[in-house]
PDB file of C-alpha atoms (C1' of nucleotides) in Angstrom:
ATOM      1  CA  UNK A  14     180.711 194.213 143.056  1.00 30.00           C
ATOM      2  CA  UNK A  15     177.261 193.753 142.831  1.00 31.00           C
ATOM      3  CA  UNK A  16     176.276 193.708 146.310  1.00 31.00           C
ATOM      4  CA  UNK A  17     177.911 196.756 147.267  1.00 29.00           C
ATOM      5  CA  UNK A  18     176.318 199.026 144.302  1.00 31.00           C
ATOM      6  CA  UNK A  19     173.087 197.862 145.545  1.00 33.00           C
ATOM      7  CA  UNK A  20     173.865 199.562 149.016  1.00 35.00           C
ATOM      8  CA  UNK A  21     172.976 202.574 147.873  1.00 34.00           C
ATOM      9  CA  UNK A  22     169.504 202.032 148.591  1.00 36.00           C
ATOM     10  CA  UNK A  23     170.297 200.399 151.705  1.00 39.00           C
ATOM     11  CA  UNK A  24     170.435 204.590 153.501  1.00 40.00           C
ATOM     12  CA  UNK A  25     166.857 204.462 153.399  1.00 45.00           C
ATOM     13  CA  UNK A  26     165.949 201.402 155.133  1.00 52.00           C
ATOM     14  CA  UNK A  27     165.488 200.703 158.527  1.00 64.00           C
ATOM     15  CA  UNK A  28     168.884 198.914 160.599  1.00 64.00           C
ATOM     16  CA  UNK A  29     168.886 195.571 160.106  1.00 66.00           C
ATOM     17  CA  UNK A  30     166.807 195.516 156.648  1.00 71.00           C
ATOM     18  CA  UNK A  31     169.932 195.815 154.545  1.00 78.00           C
ATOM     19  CA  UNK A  32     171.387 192.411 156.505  1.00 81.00           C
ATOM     20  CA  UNK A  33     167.758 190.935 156.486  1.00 84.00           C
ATOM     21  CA  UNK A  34     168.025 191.414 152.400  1.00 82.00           C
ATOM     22  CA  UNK A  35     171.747 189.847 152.060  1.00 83.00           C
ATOM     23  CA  UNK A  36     170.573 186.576 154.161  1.00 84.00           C
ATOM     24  CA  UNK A  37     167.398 186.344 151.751  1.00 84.00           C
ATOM     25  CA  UNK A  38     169.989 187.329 148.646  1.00 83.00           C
ATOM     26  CA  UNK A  39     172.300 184.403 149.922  1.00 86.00           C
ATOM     27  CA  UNK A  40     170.057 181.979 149.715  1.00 85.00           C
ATOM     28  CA  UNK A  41     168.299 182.595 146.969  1.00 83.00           C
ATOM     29  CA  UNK A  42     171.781 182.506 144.966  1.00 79.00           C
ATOM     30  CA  UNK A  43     172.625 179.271 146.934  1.00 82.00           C
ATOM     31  CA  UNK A  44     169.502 178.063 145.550  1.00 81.00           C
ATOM     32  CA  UNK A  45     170.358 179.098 142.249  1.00 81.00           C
ATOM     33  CA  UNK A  46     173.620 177.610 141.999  1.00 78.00           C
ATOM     34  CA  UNK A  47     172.037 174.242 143.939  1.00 82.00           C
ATOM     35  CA  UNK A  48     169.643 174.389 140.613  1.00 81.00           C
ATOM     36  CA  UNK A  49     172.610 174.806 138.132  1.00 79.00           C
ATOM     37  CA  UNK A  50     174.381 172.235 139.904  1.00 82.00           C
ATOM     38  CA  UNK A  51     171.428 169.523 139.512  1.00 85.00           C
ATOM     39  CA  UNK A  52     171.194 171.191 136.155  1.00 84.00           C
ATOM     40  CA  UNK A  53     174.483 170.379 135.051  1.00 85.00           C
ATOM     41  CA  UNK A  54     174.267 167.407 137.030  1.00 85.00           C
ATOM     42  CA  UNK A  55     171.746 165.616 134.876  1.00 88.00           C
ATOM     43  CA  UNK A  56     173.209 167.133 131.323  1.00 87.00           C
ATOM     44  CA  UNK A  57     176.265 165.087 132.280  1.00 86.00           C
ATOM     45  CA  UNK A  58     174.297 162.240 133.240  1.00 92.00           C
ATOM     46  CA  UNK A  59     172.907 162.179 129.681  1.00 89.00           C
ATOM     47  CA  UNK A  60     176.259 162.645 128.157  1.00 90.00           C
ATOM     48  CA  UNK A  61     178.044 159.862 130.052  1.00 91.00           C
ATOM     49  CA  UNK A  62     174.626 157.971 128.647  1.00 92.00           C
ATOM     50  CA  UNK A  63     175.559 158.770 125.326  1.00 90.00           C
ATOM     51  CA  UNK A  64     179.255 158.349 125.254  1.00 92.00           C
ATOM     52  CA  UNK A  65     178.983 155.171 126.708  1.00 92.00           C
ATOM     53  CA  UNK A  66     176.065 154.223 124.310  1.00 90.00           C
ATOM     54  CA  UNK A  67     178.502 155.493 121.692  1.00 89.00           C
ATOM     55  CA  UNK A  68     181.089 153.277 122.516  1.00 93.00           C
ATOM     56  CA  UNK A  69     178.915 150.088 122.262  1.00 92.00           C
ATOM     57  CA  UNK A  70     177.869 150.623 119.057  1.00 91.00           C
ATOM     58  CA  UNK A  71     181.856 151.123 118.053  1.00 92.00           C
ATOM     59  CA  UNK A  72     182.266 148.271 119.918  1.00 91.00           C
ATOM     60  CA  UNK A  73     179.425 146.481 117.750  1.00 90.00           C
ATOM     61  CA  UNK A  74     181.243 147.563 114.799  1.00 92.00           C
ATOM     62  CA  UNK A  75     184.354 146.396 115.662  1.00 92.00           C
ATOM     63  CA  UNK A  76     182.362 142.861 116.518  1.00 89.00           C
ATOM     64  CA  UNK A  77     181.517 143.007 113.531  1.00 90.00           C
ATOM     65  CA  UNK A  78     184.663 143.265 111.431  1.00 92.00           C
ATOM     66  CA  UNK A  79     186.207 140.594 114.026  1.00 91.00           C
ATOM     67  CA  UNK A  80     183.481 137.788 112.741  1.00 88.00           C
ATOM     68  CA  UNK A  81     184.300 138.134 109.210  1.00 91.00           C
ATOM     69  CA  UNK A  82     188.622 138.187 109.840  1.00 90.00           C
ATOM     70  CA  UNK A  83     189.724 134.662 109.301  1.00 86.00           C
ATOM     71  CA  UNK A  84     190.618 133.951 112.735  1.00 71.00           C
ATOM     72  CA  UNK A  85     190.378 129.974 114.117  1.00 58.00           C
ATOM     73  CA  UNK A  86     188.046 128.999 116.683  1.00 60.00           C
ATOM     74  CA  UNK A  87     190.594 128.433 119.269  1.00 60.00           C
ATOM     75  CA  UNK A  88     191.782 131.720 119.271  1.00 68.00           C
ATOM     76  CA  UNK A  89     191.395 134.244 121.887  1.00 78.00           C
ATOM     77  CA  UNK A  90     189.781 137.033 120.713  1.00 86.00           C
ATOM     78  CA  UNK A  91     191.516 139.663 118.940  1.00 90.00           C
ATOM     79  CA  UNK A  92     192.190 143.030 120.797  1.00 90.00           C
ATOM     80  CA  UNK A  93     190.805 146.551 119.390  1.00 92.00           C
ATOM     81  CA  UNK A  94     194.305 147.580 118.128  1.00 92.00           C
ATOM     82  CA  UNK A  95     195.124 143.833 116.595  1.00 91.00           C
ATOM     83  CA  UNK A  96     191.689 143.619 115.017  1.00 92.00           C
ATOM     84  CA  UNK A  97     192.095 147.401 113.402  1.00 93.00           C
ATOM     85  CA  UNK A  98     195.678 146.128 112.398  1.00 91.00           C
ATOM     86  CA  UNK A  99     194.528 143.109 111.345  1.00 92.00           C
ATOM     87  CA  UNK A 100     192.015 144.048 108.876  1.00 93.00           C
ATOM     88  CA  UNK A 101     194.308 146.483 107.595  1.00 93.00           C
ATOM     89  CA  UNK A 102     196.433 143.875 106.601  1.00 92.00           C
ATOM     90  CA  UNK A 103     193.589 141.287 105.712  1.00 93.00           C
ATOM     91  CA  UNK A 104     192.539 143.994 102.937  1.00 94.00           C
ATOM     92  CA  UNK A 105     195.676 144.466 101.607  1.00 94.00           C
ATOM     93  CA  UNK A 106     196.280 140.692 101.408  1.00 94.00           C
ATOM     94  CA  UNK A 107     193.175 139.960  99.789  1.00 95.00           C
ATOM     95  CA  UNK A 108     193.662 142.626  97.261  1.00 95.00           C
ATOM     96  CA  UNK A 109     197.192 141.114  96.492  1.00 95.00           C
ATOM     97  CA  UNK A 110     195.711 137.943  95.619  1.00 95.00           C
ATOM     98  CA  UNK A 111     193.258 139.994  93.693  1.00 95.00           C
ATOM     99  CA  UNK A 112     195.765 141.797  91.493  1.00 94.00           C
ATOM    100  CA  UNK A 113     198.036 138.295  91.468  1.00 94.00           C
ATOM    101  CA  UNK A 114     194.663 136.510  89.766  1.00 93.00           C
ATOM    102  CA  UNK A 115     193.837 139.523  87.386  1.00 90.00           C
ATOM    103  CA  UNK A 116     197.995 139.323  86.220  1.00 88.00           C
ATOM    104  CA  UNK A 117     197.897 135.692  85.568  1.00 85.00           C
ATOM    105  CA  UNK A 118     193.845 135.569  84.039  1.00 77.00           C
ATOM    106  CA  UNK A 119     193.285 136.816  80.829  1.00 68.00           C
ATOM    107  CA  UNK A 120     190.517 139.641  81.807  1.00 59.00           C
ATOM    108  CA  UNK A 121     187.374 138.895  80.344  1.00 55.00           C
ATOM    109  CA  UNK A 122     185.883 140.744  77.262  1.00 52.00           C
ATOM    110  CA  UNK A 123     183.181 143.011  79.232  1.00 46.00           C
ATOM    111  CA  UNK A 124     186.274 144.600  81.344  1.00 37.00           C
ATOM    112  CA  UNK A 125     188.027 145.372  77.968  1.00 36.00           C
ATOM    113  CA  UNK A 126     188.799 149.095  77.672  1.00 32.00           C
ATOM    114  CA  UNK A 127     188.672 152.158  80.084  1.00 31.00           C
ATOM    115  CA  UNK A 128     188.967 151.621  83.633  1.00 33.00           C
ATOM    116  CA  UNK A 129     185.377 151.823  85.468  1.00 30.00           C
ATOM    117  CA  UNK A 130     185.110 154.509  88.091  1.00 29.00           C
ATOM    118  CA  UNK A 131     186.645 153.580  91.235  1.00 31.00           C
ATOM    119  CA  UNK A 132     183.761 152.925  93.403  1.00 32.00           C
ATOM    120  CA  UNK A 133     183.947 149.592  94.826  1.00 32.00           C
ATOM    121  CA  UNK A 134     180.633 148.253  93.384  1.00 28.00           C
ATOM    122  CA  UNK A 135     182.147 148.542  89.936  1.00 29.00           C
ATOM    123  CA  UNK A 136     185.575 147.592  89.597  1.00 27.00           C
ATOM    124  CA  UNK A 137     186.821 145.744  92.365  1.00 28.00           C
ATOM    125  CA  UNK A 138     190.171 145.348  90.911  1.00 27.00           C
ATOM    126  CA  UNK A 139     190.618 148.777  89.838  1.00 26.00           C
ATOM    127  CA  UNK A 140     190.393 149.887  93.504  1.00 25.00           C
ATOM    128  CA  UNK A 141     191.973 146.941  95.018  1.00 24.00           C
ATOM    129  CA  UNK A 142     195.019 146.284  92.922  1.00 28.00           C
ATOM    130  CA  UNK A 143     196.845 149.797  94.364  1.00 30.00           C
ATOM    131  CA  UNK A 144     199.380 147.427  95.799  1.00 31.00           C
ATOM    132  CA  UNK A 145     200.414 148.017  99.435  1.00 39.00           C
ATOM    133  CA  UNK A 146     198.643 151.006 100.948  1.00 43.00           C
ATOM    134  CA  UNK A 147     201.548 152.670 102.746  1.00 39.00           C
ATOM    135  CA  UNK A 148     203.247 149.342 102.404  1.00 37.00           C
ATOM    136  CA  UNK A 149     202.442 147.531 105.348  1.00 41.00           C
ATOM    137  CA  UNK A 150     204.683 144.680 105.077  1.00 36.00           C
ATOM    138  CA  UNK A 151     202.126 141.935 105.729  1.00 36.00           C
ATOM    139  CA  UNK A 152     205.210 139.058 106.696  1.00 35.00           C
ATOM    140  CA  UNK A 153     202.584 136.384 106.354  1.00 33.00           C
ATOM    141  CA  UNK A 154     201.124 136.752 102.916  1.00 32.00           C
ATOM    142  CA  UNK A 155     204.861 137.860 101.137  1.00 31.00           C
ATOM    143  CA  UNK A 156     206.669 135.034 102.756  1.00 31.00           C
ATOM    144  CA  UNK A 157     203.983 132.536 101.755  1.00 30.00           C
ATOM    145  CA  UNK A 158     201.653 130.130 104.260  1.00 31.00           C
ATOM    146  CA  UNK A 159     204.861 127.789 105.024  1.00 30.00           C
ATOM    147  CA  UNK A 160     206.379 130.087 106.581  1.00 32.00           C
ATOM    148  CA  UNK A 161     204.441 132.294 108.664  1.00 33.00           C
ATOM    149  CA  UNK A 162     206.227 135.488 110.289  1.00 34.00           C
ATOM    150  CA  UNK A 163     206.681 136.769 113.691  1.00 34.00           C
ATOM    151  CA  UNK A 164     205.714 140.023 114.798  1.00 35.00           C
ATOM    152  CA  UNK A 165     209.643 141.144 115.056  1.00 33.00           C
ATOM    153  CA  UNK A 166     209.518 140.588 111.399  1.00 34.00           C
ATOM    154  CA  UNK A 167     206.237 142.319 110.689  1.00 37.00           C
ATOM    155  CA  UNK A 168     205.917 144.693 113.065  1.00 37.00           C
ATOM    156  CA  UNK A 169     202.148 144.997 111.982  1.00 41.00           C
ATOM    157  CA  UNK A 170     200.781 141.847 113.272  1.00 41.00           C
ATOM    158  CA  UNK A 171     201.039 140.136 116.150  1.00 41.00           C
ATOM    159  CA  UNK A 172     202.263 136.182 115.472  1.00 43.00           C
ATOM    160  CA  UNK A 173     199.374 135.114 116.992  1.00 40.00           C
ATOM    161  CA  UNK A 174     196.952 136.923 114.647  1.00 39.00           C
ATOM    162  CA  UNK A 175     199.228 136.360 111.658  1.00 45.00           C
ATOM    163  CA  UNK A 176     198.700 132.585 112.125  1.00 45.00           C
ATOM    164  CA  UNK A 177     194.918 133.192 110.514  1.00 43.00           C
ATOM    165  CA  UNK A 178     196.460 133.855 107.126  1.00 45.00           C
ATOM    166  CA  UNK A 179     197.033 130.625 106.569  1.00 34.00           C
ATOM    167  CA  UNK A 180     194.449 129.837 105.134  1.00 33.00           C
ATOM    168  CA  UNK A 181     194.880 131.838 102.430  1.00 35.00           C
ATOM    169  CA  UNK A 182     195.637 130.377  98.990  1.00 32.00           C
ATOM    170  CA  UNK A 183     199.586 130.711  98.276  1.00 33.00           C
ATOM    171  CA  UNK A 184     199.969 134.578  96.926  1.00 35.00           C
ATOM    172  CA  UNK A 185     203.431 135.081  96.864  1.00 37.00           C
ATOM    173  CA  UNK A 186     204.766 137.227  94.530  1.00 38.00           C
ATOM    174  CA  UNK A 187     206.299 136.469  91.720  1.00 39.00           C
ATOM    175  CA  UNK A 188     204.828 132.768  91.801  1.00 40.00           C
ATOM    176  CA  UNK A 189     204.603 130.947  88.201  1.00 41.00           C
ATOM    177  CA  UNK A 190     201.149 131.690  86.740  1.00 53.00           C
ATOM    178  CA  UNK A 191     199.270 128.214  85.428  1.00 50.00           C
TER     179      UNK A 191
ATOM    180  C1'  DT B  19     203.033 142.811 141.316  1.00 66.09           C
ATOM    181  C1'  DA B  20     203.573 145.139 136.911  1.00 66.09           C
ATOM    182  C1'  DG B  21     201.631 145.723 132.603  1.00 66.09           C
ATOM    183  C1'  DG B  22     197.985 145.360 129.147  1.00 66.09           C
ATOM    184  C1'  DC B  23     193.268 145.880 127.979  1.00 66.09           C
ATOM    185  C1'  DC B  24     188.888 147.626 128.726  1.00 66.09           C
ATOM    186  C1'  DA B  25     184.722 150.383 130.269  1.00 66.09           C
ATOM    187  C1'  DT B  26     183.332 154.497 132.026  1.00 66.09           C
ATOM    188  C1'  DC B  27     183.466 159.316 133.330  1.00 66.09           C
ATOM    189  C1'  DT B  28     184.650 163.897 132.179  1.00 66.09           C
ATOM    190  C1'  DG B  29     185.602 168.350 130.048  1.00 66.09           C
ATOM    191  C1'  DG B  30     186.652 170.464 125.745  1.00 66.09           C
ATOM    192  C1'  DT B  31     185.660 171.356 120.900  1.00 66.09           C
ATOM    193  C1'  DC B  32     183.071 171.299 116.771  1.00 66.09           C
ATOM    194  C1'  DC B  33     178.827 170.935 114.245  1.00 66.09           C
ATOM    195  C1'  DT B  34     173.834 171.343 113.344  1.00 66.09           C
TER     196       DT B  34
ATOM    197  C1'  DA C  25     171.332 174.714 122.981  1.00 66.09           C
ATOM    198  C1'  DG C  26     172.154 170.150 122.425  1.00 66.09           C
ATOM    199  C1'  DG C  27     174.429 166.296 120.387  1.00 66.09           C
ATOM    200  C1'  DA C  28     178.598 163.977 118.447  1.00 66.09           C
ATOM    201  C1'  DC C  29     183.229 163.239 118.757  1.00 66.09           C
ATOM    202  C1'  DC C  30     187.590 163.142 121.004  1.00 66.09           C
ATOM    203  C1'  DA C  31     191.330 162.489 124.292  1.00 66.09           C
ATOM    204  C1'  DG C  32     192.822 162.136 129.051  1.00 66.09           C
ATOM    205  C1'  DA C  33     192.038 160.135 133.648  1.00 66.09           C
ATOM    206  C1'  DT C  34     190.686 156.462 136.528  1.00 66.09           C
ATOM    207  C1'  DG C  35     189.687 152.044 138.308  1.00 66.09           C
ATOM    208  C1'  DG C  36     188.722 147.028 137.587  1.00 66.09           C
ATOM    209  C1'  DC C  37     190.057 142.631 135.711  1.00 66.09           C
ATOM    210  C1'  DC C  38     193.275 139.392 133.927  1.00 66.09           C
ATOM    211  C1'  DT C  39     197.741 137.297 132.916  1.00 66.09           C
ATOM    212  C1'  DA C  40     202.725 136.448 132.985  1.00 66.09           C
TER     213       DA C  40
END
DNA sequence: TAGGCCATCTGGTCCT
DNA sequence: AGGACCAGATGGCCTA
């Protein structure tokens, strides 16, 4: 206790200093904590600031990856969870038809020999063609445009979303090569 | 009206 | 110390 090891002192004064000296004590502690309070105040004014400026710009982002997703103008617009899922799918479509093209092409002479380094500049297909990443079932793309799945089949992608891959070129596999 | 989605606030934790 | 990141809480809006 603070205030009563200061007491002590208080023998010496005159009655009614020691009270005098608590009051002034008081409020200079009230003023104190009044000051930390305001401090505190306006740190978590400019946190909230940049949270929420933080969140725009992962909004932004995920904008961003909507606009390039094959998705038809007359659709609503894709949730945060069905755009995340749906671009995890859309890659590993994309890189089925990838590694469906490079089994039925003969690869050309300059990508003869060892594998390239995996960075995606290089080798696309080297990188892409790793099959199913945690096989993710995509309904739409193994079942082929004519028949496009529902999410109880997929469990991925919702049926409206999956209705984008249409578009696609026919990847099932197993189809004939030319 | 219930449920889903979203934006925002908030406190905690980690990193520089 | 201050900023970034994260997860939980809360309230608003919309739709079935």
């Amino acid at each position: 206790m603070p205030a009563e090891a200061a007491s002590s002192s208080d023998a010496l004064e005159p009655p009614g200093a020691p009270r005098e000296r608590r009051r002034r004590r008081g409020r200079a502690r009230a003023r104190t904590e009044a000051l930390l309070h305001t401090l505190k105040r306006s740190r978590r004014v400019k946190a909230n600031d940049r949270e929420r400026n933080r969140m725009h710009h992962l909004n932004a982002a995920l904008d961003e990856l909507r606009s390039v997703l094959p998705t038809f103008p007359d659709d609503t617009k894709l949730t945060k969870i069905e755009t995340l899922r749906f671009a995890y799918n859309y890659i590993w479509a994309l890189s089925e038809t990838l590694r469906l093209a490079e089994q039925c092409l003969p690869p050309p002479p300059a990508f003869r020999g060892p594998p390239a380094p995996p960075s995606p500049g290089s080798d696309a297909g080297s990188w892409l063609s790793s099959g199913s990443p945690a096989a993710p079932s995509l309904c739409a793309s193994a079942s082929g445009p004519s028949s496009p799945a529902t999410s109880e089949d997929c469990g991925y992608v919702p049926a409206d979303t999956l209705r984008a891959f249409r578009g696609l070129p026919p990847a099932a596999p197993g189809a004939p090569c030319r």
